[in-house]
PDB file of N, CA and C in Angstrom:
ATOM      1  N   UNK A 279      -2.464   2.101 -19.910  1.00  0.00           N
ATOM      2  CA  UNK A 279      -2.224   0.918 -19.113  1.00  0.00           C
ATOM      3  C   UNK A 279      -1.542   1.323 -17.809  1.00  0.00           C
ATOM      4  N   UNK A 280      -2.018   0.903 -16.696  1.00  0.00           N
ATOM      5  CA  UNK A 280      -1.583   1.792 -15.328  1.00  0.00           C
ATOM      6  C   UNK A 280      -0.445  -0.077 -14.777  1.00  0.00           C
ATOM      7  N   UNK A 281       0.395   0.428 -14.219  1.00  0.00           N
ATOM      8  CA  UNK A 281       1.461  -0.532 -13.368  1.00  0.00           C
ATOM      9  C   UNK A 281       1.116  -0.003 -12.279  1.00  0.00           C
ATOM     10  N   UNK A 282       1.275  -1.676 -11.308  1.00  0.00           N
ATOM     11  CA  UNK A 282       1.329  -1.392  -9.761  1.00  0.00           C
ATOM     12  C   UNK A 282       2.453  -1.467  -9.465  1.00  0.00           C
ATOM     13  N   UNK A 283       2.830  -0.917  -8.191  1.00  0.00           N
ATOM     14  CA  UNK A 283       4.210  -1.123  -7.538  1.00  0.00           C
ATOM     15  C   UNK A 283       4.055  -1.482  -6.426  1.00  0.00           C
ATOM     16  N   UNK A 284       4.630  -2.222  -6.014  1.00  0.00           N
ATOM     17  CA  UNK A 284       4.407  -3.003  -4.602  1.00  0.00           C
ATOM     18  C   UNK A 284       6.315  -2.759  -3.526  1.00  0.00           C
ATOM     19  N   UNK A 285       6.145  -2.084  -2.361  1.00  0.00           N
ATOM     20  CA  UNK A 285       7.316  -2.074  -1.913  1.00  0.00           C
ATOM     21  C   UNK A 285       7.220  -2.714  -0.537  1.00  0.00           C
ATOM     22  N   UNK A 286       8.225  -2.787   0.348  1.00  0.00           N
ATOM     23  CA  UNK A 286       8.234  -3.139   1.519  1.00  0.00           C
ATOM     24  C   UNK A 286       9.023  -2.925   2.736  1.00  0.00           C
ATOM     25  N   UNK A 287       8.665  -2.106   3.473  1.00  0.00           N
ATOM     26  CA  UNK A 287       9.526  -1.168   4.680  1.00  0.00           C
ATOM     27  C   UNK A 287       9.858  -2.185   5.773  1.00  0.00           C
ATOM     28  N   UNK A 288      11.163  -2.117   6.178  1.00  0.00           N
ATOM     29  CA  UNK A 288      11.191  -3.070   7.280  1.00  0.00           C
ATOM     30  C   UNK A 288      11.475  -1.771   8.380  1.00  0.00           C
ATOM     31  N   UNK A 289      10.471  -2.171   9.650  1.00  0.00           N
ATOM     32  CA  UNK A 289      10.721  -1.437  10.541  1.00  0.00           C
ATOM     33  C   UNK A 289      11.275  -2.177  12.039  1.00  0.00           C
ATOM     34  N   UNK A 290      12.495  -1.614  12.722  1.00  0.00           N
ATOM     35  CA  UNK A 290      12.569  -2.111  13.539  1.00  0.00           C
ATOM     36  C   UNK A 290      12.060  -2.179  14.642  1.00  0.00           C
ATOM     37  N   UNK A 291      11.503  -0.403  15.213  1.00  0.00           N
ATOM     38  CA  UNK A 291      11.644  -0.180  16.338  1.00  0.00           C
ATOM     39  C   UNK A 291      10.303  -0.992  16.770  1.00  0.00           C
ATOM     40  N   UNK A 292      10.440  -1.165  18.192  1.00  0.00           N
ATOM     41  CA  UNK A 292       8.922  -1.465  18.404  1.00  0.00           C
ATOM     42  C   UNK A 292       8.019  -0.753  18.804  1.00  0.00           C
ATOM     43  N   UNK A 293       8.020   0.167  18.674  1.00  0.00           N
ATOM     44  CA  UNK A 293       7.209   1.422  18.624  1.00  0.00           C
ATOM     45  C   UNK A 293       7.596   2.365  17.353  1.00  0.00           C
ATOM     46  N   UNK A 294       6.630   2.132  15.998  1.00  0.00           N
ATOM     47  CA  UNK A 294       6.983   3.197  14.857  1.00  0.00           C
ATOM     48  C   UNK A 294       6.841   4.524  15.646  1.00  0.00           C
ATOM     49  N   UNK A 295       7.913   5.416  14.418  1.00  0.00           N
ATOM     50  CA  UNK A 295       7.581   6.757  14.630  1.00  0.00           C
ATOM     51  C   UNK A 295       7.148   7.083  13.532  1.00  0.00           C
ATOM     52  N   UNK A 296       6.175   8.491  13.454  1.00  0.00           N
ATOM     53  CA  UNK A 296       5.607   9.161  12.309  1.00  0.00           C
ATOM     54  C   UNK A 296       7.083   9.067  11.178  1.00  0.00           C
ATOM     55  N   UNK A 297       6.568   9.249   9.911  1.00  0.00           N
ATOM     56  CA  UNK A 297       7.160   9.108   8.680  1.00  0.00           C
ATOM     57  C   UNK A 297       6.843  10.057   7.943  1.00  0.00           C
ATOM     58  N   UNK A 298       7.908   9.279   6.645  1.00  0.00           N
ATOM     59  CA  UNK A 298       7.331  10.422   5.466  1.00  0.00           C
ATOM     60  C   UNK A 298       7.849   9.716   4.296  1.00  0.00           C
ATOM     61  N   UNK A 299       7.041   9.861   2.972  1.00  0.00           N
ATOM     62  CA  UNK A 299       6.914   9.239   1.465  1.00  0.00           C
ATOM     63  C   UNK A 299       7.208  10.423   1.080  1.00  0.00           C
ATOM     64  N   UNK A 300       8.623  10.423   0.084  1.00  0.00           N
ATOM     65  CA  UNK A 300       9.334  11.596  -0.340  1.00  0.00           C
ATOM     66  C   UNK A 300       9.267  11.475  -1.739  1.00  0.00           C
ATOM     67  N   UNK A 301       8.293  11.605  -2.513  1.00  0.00           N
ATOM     68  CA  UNK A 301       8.187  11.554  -3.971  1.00  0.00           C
ATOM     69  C   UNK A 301       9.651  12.277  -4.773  1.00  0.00           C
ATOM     70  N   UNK A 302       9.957  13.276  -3.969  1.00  0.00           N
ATOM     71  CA  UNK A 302      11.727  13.934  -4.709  1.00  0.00           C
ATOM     72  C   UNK A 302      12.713  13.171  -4.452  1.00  0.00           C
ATOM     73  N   UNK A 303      12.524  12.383  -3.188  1.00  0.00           N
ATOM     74  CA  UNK A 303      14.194  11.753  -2.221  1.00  0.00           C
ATOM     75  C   UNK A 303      14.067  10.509  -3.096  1.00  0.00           C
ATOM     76  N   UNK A 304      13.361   9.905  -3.626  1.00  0.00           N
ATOM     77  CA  UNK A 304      13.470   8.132  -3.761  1.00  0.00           C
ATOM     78  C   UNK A 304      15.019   8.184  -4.780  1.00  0.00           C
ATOM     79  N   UNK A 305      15.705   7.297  -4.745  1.00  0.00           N
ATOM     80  CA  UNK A 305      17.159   6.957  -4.689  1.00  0.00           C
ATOM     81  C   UNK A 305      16.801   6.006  -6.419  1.00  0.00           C
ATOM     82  N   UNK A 306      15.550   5.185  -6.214  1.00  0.00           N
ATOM     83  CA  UNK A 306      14.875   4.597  -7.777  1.00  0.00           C
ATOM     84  C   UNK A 306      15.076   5.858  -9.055  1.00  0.00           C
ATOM     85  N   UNK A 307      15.309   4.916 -10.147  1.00  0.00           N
ATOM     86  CA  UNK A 307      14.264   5.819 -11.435  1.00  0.00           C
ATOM     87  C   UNK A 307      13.092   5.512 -11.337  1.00  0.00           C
ATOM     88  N   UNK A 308      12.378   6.636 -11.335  1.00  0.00           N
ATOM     89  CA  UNK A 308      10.494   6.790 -11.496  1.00  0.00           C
ATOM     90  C   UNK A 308      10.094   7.466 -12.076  1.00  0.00           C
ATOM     91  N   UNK A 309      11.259   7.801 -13.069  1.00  0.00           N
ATOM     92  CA  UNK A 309      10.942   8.938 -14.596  1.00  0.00           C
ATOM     93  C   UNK A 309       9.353   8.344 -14.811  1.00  0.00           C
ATOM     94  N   UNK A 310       8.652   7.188 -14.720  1.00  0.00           N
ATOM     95  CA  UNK A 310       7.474   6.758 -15.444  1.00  0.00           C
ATOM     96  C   UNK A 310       6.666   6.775 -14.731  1.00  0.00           C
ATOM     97  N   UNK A 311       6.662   7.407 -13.377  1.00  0.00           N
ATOM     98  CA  UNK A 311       5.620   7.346 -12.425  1.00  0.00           C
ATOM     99  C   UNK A 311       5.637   8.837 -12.393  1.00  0.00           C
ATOM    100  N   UNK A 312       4.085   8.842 -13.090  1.00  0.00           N
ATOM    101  CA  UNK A 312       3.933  10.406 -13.306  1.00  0.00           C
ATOM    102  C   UNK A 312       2.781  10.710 -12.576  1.00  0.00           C
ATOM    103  N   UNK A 313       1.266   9.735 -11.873  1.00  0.00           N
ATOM    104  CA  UNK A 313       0.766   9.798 -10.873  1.00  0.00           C
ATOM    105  C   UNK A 313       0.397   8.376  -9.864  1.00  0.00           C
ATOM    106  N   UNK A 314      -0.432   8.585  -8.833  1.00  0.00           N
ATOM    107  CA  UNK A 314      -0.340   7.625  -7.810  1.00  0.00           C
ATOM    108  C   UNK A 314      -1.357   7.771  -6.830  1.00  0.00           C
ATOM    109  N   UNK A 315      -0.843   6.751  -5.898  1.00  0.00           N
ATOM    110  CA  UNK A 315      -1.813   6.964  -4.595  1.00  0.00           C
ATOM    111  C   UNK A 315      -0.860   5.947  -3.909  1.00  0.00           C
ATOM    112  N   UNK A 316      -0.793   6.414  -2.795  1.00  0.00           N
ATOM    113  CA  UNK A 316       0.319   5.534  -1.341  1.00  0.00           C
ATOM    114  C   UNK A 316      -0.566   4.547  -0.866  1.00  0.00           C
ATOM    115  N   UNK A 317      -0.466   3.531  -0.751  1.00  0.00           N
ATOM    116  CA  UNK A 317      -1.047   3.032   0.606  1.00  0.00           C
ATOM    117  C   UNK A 317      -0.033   2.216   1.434  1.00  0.00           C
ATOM    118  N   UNK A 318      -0.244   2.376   3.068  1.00  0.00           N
ATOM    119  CA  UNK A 318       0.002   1.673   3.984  1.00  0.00           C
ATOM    120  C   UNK A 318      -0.633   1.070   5.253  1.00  0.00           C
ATOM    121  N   UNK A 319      -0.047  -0.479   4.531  1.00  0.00           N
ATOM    122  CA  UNK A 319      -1.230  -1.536   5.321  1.00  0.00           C
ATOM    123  C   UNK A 319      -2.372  -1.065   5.235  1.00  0.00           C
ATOM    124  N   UNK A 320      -2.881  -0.808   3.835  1.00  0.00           N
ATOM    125  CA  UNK A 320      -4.382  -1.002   3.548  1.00  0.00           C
ATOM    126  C   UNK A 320      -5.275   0.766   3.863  1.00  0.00           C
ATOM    127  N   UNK A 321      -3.905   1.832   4.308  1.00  0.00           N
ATOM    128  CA  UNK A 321      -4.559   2.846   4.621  1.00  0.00           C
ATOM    129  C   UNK A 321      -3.975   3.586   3.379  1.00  0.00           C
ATOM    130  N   UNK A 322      -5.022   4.697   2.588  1.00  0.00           N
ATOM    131  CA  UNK A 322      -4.287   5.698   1.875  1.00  0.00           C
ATOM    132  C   UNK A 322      -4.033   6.709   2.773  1.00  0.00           C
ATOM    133  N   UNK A 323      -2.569   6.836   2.482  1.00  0.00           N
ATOM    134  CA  UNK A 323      -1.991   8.053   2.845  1.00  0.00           C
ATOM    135  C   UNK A 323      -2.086   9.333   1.865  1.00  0.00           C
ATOM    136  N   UNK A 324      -2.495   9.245   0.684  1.00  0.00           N
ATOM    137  CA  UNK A 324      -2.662  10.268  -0.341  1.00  0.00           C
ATOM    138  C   UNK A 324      -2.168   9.937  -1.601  1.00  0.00           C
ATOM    139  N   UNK A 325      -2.236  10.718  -3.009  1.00  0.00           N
ATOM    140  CA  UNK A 325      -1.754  11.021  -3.997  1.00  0.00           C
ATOM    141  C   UNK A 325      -0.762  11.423  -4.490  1.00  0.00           C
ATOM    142  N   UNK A 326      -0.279  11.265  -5.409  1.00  0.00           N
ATOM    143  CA  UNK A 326       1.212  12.252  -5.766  1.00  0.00           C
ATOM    144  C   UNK A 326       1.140  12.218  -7.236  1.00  0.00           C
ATOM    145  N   UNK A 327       2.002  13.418  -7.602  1.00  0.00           N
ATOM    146  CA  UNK A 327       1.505  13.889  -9.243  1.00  0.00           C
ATOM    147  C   UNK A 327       3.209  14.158  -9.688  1.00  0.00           C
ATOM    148  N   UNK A 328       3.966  13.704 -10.810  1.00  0.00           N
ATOM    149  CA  UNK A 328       5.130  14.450 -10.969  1.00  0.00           C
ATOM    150  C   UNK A 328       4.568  15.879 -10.947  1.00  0.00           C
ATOM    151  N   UNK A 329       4.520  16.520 -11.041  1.00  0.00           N
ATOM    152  CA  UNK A 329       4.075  18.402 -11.484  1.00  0.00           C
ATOM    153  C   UNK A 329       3.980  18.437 -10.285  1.00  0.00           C
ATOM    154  N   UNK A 330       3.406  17.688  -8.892  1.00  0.00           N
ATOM    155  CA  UNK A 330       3.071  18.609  -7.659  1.00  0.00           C
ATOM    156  C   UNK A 330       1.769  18.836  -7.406  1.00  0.00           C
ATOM    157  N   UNK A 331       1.371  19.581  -6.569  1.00  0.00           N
ATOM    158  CA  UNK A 331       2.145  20.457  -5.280  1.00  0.00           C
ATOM    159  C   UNK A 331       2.294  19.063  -4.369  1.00  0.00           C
ATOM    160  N   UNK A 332       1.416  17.878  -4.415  1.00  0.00           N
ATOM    161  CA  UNK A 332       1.912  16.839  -3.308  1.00  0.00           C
ATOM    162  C   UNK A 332       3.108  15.628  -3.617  1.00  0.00           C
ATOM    163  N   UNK A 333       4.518  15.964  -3.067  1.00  0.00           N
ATOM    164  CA  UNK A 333       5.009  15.446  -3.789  1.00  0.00           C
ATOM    165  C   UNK A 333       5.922  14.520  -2.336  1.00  0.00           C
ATOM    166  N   UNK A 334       5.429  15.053  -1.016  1.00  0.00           N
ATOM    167  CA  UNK A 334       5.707  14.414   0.198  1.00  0.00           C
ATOM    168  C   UNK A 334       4.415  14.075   0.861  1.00  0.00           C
ATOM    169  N   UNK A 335       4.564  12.695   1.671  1.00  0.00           N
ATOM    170  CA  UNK A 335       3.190  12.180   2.608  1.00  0.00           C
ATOM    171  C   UNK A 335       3.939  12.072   3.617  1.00  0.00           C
ATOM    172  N   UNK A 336       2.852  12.286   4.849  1.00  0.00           N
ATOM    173  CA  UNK A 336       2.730  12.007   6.539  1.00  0.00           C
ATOM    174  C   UNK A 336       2.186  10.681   6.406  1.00  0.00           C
ATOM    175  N   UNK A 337       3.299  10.186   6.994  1.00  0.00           N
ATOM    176  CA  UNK A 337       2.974   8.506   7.786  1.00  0.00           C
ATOM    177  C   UNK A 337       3.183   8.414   9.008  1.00  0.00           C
ATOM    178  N   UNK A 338       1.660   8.292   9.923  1.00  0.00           N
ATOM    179  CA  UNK A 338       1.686   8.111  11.521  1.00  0.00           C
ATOM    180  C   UNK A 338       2.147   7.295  12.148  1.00  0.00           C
ATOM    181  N   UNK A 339       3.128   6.741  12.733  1.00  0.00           N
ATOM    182  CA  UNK A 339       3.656   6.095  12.895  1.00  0.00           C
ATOM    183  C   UNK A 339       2.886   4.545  13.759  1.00  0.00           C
ATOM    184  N   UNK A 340       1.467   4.994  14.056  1.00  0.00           N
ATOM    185  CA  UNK A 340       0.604   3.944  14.396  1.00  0.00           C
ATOM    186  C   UNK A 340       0.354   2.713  13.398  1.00  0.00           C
ATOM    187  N   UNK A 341       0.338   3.568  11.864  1.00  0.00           N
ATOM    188  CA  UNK A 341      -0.020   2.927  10.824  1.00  0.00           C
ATOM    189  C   UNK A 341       0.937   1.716  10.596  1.00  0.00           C
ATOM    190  N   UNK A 342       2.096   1.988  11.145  1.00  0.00           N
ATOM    191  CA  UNK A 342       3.308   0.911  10.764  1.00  0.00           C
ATOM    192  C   UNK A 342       3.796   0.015  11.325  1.00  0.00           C
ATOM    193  N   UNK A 343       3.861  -1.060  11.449  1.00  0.00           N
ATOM    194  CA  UNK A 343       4.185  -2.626  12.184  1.00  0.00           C
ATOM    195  C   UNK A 343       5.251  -2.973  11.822  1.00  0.00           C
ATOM    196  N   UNK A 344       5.928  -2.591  13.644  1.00  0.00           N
ATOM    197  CA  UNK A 344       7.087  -3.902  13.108  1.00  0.00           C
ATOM    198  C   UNK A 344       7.432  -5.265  12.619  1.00  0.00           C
ATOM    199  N   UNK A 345       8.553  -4.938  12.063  1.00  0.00           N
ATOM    200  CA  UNK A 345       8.936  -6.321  11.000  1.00  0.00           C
ATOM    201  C   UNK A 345       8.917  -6.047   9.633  1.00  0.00           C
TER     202      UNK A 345
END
């Protein structure tokens, strides 16, 4: 049985800058999120696996709207 997770970035600037989805840094427990796929605003940014090797994503900062 797969769970979605739904989050939500508030950005201020009005011009995003490039980013990054830190599968090690998140501050959450996600002991149960053992794989995945990112998306923002409707774009995949990639996969992530606990085991690795992708365990950080590049987010262009075009992709992201303020507010």
């Amino acid at each position: 049985m797969g769970i979605l997770l739904k989050a939500e970035l508030m950005v201020e600037a009005a011009e995003p800058r490039d980013t990054f989805f830190d599968y090690d840094y998140l501050t959450v427990d996600y002991s149960e999120w053992k794989h995945g796929a990112v998306f923002v605003n409707g774009f995949n940014i990639g996969r992530y696996h606990k085991a690795g090797p992708q365990k950080t994503m590049y987010i262009p900062g075009p992709l992201l709207k303020q507010g």
